[in-house]
Short mmCIF file of C-alpha atoms and ligand atoms in Angstrom, two decimals:
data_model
loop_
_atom_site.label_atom_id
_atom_site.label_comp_id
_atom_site.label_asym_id
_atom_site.label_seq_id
_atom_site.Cartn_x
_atom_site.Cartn_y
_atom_site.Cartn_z
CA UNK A 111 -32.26 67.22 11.78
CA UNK A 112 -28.86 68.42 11.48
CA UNK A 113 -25.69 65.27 11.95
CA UNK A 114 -24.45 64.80 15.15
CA UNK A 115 -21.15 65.73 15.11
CA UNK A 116 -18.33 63.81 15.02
CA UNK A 117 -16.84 62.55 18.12
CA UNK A 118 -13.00 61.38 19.66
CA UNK A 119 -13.80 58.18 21.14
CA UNK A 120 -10.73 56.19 22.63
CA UNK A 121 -11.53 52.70 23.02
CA UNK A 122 -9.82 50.40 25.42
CA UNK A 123 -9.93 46.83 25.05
CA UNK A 124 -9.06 44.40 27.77
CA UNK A 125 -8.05 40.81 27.69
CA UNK A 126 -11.72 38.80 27.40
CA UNK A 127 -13.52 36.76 24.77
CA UNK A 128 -15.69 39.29 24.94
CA UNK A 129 -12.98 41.43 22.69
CA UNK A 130 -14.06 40.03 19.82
CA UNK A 131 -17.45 41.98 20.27
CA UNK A 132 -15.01 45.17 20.24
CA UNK A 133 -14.62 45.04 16.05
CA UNK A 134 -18.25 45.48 15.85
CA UNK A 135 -18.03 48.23 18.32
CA UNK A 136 -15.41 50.16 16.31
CA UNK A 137 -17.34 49.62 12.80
CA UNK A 138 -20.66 51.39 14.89
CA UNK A 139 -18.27 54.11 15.79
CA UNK A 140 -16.73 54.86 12.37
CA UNK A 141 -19.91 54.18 10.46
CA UNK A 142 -21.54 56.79 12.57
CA UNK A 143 -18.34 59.11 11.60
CA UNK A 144 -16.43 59.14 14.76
CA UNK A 145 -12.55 58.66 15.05
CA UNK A 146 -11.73 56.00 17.25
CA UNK A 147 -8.31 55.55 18.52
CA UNK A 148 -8.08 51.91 20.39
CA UNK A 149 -6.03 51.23 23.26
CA UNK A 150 -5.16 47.25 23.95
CA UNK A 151 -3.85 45.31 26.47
CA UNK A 152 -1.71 42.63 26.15
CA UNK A 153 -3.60 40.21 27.14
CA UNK A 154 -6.27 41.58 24.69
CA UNK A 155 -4.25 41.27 22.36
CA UNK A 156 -4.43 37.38 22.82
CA UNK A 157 -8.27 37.63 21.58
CA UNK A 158 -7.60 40.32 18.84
CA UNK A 159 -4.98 41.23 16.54
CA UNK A 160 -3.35 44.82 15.96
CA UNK A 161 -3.79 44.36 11.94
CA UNK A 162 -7.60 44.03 12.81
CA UNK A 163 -7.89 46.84 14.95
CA UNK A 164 -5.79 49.43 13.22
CA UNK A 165 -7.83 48.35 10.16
CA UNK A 166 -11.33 49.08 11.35
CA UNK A 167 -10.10 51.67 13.69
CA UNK A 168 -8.29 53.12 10.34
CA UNK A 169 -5.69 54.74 13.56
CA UNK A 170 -2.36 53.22 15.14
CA UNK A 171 -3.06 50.84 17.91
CA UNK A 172 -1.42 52.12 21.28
CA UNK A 173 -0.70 49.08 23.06
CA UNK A 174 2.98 49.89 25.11
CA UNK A 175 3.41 52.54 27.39
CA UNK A 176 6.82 53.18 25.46
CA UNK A 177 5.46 53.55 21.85
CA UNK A 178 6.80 56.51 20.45
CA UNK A 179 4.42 58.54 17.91
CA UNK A 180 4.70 61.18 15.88
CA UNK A 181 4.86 63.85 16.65
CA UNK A 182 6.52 63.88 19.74
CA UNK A 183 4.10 63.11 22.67
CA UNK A 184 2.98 61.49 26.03
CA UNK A 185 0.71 58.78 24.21
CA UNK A 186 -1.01 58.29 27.20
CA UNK A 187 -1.68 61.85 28.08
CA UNK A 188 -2.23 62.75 24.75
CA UNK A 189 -4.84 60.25 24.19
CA UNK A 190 -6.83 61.11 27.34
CA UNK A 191 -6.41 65.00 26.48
CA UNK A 192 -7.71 64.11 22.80
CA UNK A 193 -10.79 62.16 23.85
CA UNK A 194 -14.25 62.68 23.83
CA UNK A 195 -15.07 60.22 25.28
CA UNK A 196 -13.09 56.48 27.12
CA UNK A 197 -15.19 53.32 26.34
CA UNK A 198 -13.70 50.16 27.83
CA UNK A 199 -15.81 47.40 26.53
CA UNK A 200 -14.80 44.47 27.90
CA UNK A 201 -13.45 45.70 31.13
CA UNK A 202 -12.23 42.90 33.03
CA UNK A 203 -11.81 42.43 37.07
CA UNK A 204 -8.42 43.39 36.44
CA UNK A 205 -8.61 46.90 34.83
CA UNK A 206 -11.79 47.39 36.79
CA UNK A 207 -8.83 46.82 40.06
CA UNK A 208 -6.60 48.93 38.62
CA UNK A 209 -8.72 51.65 37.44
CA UNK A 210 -10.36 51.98 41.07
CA UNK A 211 -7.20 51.82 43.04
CA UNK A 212 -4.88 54.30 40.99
CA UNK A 213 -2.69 51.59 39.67
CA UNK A 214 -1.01 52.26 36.51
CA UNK A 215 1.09 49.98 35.37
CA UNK A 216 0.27 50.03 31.66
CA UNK A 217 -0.91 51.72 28.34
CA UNK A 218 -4.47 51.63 29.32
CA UNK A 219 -4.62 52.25 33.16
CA UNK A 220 -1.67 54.81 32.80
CA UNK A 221 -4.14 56.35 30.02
CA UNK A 222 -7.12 55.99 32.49
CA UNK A 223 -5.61 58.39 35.51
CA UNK A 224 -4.89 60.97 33.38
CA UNK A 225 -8.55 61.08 31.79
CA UNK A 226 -10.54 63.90 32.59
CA UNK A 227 -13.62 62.88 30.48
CA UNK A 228 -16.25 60.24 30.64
CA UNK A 229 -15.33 56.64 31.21
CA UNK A 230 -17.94 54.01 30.33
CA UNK A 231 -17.01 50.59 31.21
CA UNK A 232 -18.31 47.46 29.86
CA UNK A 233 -17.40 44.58 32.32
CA UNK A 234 -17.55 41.00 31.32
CA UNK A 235 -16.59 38.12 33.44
CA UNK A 236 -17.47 34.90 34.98
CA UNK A 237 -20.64 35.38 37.42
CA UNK A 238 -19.17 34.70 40.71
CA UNK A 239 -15.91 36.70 39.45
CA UNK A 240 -18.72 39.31 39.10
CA UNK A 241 -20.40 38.79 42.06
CA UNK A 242 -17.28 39.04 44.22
CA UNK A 243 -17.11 41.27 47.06
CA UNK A 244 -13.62 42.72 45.52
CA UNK A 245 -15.12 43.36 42.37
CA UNK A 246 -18.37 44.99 43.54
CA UNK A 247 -16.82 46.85 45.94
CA UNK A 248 -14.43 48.34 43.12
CA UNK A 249 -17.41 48.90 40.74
CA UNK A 250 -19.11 51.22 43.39
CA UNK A 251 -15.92 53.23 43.79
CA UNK A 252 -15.92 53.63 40.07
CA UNK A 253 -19.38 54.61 39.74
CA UNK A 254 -18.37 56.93 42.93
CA UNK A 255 -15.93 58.66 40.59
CA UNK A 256 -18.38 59.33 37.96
CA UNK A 257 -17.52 56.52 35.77
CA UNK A 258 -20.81 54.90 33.83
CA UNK A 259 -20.89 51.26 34.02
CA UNK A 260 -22.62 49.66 31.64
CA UNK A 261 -24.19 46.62 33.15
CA UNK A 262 -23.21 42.91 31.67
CA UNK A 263 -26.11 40.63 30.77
CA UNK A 264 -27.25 37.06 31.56
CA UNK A 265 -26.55 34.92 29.15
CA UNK A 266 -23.98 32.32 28.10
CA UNK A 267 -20.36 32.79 29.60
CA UNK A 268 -17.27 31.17 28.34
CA UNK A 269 -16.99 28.79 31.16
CA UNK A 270 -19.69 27.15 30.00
CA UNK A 271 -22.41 28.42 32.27
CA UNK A 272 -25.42 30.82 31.60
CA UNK A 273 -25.76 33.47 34.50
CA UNK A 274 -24.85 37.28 34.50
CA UNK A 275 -21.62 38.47 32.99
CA UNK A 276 -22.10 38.69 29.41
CA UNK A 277 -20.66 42.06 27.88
CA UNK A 278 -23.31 43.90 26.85
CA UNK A 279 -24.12 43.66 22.95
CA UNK A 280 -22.07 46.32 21.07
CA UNK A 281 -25.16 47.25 19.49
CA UNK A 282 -26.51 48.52 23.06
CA UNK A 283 -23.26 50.16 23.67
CA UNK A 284 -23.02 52.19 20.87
CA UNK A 285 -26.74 53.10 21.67
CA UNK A 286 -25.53 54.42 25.67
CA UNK A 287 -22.52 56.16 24.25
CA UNK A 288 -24.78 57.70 21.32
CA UNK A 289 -27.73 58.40 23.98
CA UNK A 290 -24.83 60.18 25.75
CA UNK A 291 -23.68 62.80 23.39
CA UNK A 292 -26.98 63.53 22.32
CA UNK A 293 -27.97 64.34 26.13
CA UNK A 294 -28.71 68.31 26.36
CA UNK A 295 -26.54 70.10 28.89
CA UNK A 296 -28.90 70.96 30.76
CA UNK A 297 -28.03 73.13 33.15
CA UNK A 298 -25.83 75.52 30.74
CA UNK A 299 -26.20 79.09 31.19
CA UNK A 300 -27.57 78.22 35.29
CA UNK A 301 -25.78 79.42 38.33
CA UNK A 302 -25.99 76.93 40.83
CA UNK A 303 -24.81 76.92 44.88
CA UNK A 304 -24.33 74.32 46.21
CA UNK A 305 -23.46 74.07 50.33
CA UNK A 306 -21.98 70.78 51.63
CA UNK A 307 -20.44 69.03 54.20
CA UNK A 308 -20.39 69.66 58.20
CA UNK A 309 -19.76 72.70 60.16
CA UNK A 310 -17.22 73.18 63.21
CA UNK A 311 -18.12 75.57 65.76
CA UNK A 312 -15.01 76.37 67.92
CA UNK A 313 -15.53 75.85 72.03
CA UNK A 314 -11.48 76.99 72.35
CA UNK A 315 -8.58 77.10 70.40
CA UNK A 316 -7.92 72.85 70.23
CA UNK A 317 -12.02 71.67 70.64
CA UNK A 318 -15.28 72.34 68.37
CA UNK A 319 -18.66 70.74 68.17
CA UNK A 320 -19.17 69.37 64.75
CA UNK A 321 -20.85 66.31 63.17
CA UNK A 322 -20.16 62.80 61.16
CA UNK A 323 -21.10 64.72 57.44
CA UNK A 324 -18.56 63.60 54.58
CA UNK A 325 -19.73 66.36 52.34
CA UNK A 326 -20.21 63.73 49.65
CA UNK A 327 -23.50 64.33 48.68
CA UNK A 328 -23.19 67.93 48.53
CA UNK A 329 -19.65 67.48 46.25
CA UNK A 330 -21.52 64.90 44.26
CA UNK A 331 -24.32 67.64 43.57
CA UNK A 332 -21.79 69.74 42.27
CA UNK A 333 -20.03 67.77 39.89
CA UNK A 334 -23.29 66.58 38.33
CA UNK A 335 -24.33 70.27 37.81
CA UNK A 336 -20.90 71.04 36.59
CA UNK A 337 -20.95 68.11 33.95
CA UNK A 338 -24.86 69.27 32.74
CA UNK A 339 -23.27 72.78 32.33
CA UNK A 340 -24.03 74.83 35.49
CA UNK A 341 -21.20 77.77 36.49
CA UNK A 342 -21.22 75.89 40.61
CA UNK A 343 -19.81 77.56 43.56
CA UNK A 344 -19.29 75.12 46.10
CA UNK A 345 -19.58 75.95 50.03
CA UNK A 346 -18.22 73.74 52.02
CA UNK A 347 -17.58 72.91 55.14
CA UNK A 348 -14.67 70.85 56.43
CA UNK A 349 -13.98 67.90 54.54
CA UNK A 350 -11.22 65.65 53.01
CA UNK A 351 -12.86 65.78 49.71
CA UNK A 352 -11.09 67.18 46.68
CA UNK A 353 -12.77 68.99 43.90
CA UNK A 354 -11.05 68.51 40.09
CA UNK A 355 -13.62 70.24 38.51
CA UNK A 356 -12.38 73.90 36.93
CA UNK A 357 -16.01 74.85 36.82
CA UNK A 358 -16.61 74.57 40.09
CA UNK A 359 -15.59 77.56 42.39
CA UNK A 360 -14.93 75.67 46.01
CA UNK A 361 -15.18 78.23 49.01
CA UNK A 362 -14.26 76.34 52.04
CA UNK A 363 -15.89 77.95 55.59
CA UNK A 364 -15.16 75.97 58.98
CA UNK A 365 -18.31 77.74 60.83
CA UNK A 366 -22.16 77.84 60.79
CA UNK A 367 -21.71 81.86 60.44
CA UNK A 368 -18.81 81.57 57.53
CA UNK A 369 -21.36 79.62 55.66
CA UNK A 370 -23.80 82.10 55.99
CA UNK A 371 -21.97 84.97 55.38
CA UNK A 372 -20.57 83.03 51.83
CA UNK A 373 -24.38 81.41 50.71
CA UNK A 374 -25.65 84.42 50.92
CA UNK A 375 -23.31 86.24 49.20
CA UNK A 376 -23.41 83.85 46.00
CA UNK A 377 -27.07 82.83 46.44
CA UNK A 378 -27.99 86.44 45.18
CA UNK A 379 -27.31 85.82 41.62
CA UNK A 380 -28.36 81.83 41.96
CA UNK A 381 -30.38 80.04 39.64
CA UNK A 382 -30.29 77.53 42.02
CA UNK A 383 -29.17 76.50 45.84
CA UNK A 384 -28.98 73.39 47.24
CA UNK A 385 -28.25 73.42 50.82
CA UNK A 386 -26.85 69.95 51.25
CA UNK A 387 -24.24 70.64 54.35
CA UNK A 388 -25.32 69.39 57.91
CA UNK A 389 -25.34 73.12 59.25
CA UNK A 390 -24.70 73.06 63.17
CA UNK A 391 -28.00 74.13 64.82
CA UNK A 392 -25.84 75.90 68.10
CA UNK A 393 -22.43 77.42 68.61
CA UNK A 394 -20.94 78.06 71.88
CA UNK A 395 -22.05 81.51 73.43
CA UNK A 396 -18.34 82.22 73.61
CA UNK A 397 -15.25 81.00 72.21
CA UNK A 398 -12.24 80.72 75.01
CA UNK A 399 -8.89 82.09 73.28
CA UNK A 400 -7.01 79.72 75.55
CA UNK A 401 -7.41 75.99 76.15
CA UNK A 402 -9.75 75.15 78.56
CA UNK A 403 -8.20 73.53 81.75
CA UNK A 404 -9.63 70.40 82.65
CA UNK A 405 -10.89 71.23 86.69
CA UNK A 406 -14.63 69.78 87.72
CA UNK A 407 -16.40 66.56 87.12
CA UNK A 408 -19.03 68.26 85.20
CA UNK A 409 -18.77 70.72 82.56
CA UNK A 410 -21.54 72.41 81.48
CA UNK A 411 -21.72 74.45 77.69
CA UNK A 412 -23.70 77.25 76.88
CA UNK A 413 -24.78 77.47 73.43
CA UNK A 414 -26.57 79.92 71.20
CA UNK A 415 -28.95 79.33 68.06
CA UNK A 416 -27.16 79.45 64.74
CA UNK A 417 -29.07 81.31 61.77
CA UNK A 418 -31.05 78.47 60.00
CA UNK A 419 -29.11 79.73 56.55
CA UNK A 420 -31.83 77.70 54.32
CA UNK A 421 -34.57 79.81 56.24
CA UNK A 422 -32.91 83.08 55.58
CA UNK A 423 -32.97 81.57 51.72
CA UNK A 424 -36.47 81.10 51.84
CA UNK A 425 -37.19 84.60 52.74
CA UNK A 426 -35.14 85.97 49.95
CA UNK A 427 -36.08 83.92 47.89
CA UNK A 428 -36.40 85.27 44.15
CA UNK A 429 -38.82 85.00 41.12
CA UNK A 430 -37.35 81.85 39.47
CA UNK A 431 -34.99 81.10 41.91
CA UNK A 432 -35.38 77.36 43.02
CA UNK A 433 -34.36 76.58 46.46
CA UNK A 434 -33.39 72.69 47.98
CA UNK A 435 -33.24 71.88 51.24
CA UNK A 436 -32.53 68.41 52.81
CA UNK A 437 -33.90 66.81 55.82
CA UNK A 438 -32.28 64.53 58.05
CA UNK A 439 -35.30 62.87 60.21
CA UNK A 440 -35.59 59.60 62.26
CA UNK A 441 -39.20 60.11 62.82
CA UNK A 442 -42.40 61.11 61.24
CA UNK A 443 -39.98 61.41 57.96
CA UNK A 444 -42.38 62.54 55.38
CA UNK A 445 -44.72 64.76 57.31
CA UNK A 446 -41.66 66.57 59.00
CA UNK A 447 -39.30 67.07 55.65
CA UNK A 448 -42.86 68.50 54.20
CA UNK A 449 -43.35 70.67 57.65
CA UNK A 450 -39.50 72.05 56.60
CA UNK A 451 -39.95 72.89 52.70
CA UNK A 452 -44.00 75.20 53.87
CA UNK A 453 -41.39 76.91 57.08
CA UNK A 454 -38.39 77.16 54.92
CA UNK A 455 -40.37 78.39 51.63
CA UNK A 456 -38.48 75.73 49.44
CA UNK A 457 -39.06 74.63 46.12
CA UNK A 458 -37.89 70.75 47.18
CA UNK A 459 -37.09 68.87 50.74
CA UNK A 460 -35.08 65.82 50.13
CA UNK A 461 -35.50 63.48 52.72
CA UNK A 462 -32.54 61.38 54.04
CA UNK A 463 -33.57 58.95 56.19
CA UNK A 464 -31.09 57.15 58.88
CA UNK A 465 -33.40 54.24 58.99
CA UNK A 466 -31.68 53.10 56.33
CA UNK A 467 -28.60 51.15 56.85
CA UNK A 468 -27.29 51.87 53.29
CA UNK A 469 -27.56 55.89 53.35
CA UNK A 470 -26.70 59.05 54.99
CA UNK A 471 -24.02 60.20 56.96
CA UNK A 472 -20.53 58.60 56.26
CA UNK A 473 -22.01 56.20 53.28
CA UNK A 474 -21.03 56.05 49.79
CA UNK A 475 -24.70 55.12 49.09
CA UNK A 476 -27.85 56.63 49.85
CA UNK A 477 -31.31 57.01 49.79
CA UNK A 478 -34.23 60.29 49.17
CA UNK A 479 -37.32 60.79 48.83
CA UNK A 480 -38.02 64.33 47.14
CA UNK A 481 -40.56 66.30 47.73
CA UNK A 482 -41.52 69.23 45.20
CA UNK A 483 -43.80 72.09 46.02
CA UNK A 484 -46.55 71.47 43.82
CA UNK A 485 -47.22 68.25 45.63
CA UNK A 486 -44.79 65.93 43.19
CA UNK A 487 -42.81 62.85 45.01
CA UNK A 488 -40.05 61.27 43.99
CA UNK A 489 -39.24 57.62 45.82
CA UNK A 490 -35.37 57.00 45.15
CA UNK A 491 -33.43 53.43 45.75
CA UNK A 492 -30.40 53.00 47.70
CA UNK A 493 -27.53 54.03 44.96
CA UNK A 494 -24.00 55.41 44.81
CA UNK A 495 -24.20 59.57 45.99
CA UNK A 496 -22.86 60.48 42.56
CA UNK A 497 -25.87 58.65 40.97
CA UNK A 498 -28.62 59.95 43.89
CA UNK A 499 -27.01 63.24 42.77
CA UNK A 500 -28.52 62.82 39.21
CA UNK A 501 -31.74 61.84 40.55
CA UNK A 502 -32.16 64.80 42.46
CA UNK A 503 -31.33 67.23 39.45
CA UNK A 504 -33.29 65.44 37.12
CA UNK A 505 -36.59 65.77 39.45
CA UNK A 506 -35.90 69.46 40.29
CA UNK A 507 -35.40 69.87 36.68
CA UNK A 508 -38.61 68.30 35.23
CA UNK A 509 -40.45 69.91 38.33
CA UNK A 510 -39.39 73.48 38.37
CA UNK A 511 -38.54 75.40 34.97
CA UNK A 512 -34.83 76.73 36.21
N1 CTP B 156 -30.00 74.27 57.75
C1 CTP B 156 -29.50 75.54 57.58
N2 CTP B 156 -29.00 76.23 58.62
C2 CTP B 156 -29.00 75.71 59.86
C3 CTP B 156 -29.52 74.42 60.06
C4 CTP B 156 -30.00 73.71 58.97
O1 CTP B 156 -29.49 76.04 56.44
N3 CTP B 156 -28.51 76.43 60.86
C5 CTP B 156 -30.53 73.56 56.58
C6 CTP B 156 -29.81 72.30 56.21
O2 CTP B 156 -28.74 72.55 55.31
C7 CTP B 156 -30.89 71.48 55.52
C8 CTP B 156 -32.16 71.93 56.21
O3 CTP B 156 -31.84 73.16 56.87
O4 CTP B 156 -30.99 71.80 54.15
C9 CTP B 156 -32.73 71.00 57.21
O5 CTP B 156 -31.77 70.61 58.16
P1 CTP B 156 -32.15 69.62 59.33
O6 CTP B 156 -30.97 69.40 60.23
O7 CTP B 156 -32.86 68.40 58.78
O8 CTP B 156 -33.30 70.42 60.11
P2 CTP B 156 -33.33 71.60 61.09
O9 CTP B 156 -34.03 72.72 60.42
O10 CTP B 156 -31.97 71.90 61.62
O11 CTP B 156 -34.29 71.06 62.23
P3 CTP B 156 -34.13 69.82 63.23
O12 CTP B 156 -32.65 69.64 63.45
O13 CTP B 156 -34.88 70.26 64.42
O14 CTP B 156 -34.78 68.65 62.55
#
């Protein structure tokens, strides 16, 4: 087996008891033959000392925003450029707050915004610190970003109690971040679309029938595929999402017909599609070029069938090419999203269901059930899109050889 290679792991270290784990964290890190560079609070700093850190860390502790190093550079944009990876073990309520409201008002949550890479975060607190709404809340947006939290444990807390909020061992830690470099980009070398979002079809210059689709799922999709190596073009409909990704192409449509026209353009050299966008079924017959005057009591719309893009897929469909469709039903769920992937000639149907008050439309959580063509189910739990995301790839990938 050849050595893993050597990794840049910035470690950030925030003002708990649990700190003290940190040393062992850093000797795991260097013993394995990574460089670790360690970013402190200072209220870590009351739990640890610099001589410690930059000892074990064998690097200069970054600690102020307005440490100067040589040569001449941003520390904290430096640092985030450098790293491989951002561990913040423990991460209390506070930087958790920070981190998932954009507030930077030191070393380590200045460093934070301008990471690019992974973020792990180890919280460790008092339970019902833990348990507050405030703090949930944050951790979801976190873990909506893409950040991996690594859960605390039950066990004894400093306050004297024994319930959940333990930082996890370092030994466990080191294992996740270890786990995660060794992970297999999976999807290198794959060209994935992915569609997403709602479409708008236009009634006159000012109105258009459209629907209550965020386009997170479909965004979420294509960041995971990004991260496990896939070249992504992204189709999406209208949407206040923003895509940071550079390997994601983003071609925004407004209409049922742009969306078309674009998926199947790029689907023709597609490893995989995922057709994730809430496509409008009808589109006005006509579209008036001026605004329509408000006259009778009644007004009455004539609309036209829009291609069903995912069935035009289906037809085309390709040796090897893997095709995923989503269903939205509210009744007779599993039988109807199975009815869609034999009509649409899909390789997978996830199935969103709006009985659920956690998932679907407008949620930052949600819920599938994925069903595979050779008769293979997958039962999901209600979870943050960005982590539903990597459930559906990691079915379609053990399922179908992309
Ligand atoms: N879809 C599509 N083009 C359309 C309509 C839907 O490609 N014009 C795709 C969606 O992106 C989704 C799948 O078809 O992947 C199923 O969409 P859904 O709304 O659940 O079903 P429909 O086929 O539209 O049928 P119905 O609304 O009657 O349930």
């Amino acid at each position: 087996m050849p050595e893993p290679a050597p990794k840049k792991i910035v470690l950030g270290i925030t003002g708990g008891i649990a700190a003290y784990k940190s040393l062992s964290l850093i000797r795991l890190f260097k013993k394995e033959g990574h460089e670790v560079r360690v970013v402190v609070t200072q209220n870590a700093l009351q739990f640890v000392t610099p001589l410690t850190l930059e000892a074990l860390s064998q690097n200069a502790l970054y600690s102020d925003s307005f440490t100067r190093n040589e040569p001449y550079s941003v520390a904290h944009i430096s640092y985030a450029d450098w790293a491989d990876v951002v561990v913040i073990a423990p991460a209390t309520a506070n930087i958790i707050g920070k981190f998932a409201n954009g507030i930077a008002d030191d070393a380590l949550s200045t460093l934070l915004l301008a990471v690019k890479k992974p973020v792990f975060l180890a919280p460790a607190m008092n339970v019902n610190m833990y348990e507050n709404e405030a703090v949930q809340r944050n951790i979801t947006q976190l873990k909506n970003q893409g950040c991996h939290i690594i859960e605390p444990t039950e066990g004894d807390l400093a306050c004297g109690i024994c319930a959940k909020g333990r930082m996890e061992e370092p030994e466990r830690i080191f294992e996740i971040i270890t786990q995660f470099f060794s992970q297999k980009k999976k999807w290198i070398g794959k060209k994935a679309v992915v569609t997403a979002g709602p479409t708008y079809e236009p009634i006159d210059p000012v109105r258009f029938i459209g629907n209550h689709s965020s386009g997170q799922m479909g965004f979420a999709l294509a960041e995971k595929l990004a991260k496990q190596g896939a070249e992504v073009t992204l189709i999406t409909g209208p949407t206040a999402l923003h895509t940071a990704n550079n390997a994601i192409q983003r071609i925004d449509v407004v209409t049922a017909k742009e969306m078309l026209d674009k998926t199947l353009h790029y689907a023709k050299n597609a490893n995989l599609i995922i057709m994730a966008a809430a496509v409008a079924d009808y589109t006005p017959k006509t579209i008036a070029s001026e605004k329509i005057k408000k006259k009778n009591d009644n007004w009455e719309l004539s609309l036209e069938k829009t291609t069903d893009i995912l069935l035009e897929l289906g037809k085309r469909k390709q040796k090897n090419q893997c095709l995923v469709g989503f269903a939205l039903e509210t009744e007779n769920e599993a039988e109807n999203a199975r009815k869609k992937m034999q009509e649409k000639n899909t390789d997978f149907m996830v199935l969103n269901s709006l009985r659920n008050s956690g998932a679907g439309f407008k949620c930052a959580t949600n819920q599938v059930t994925i069903f595979a063509k050779n008769g293979a189910v997958f039962e999901g739990e209600c979870k943050p899109k960005i982590e539903v995301a990597g459930e559906i790839l990691e079915f379609v990938f053990g399922e179908f050889k992309v």
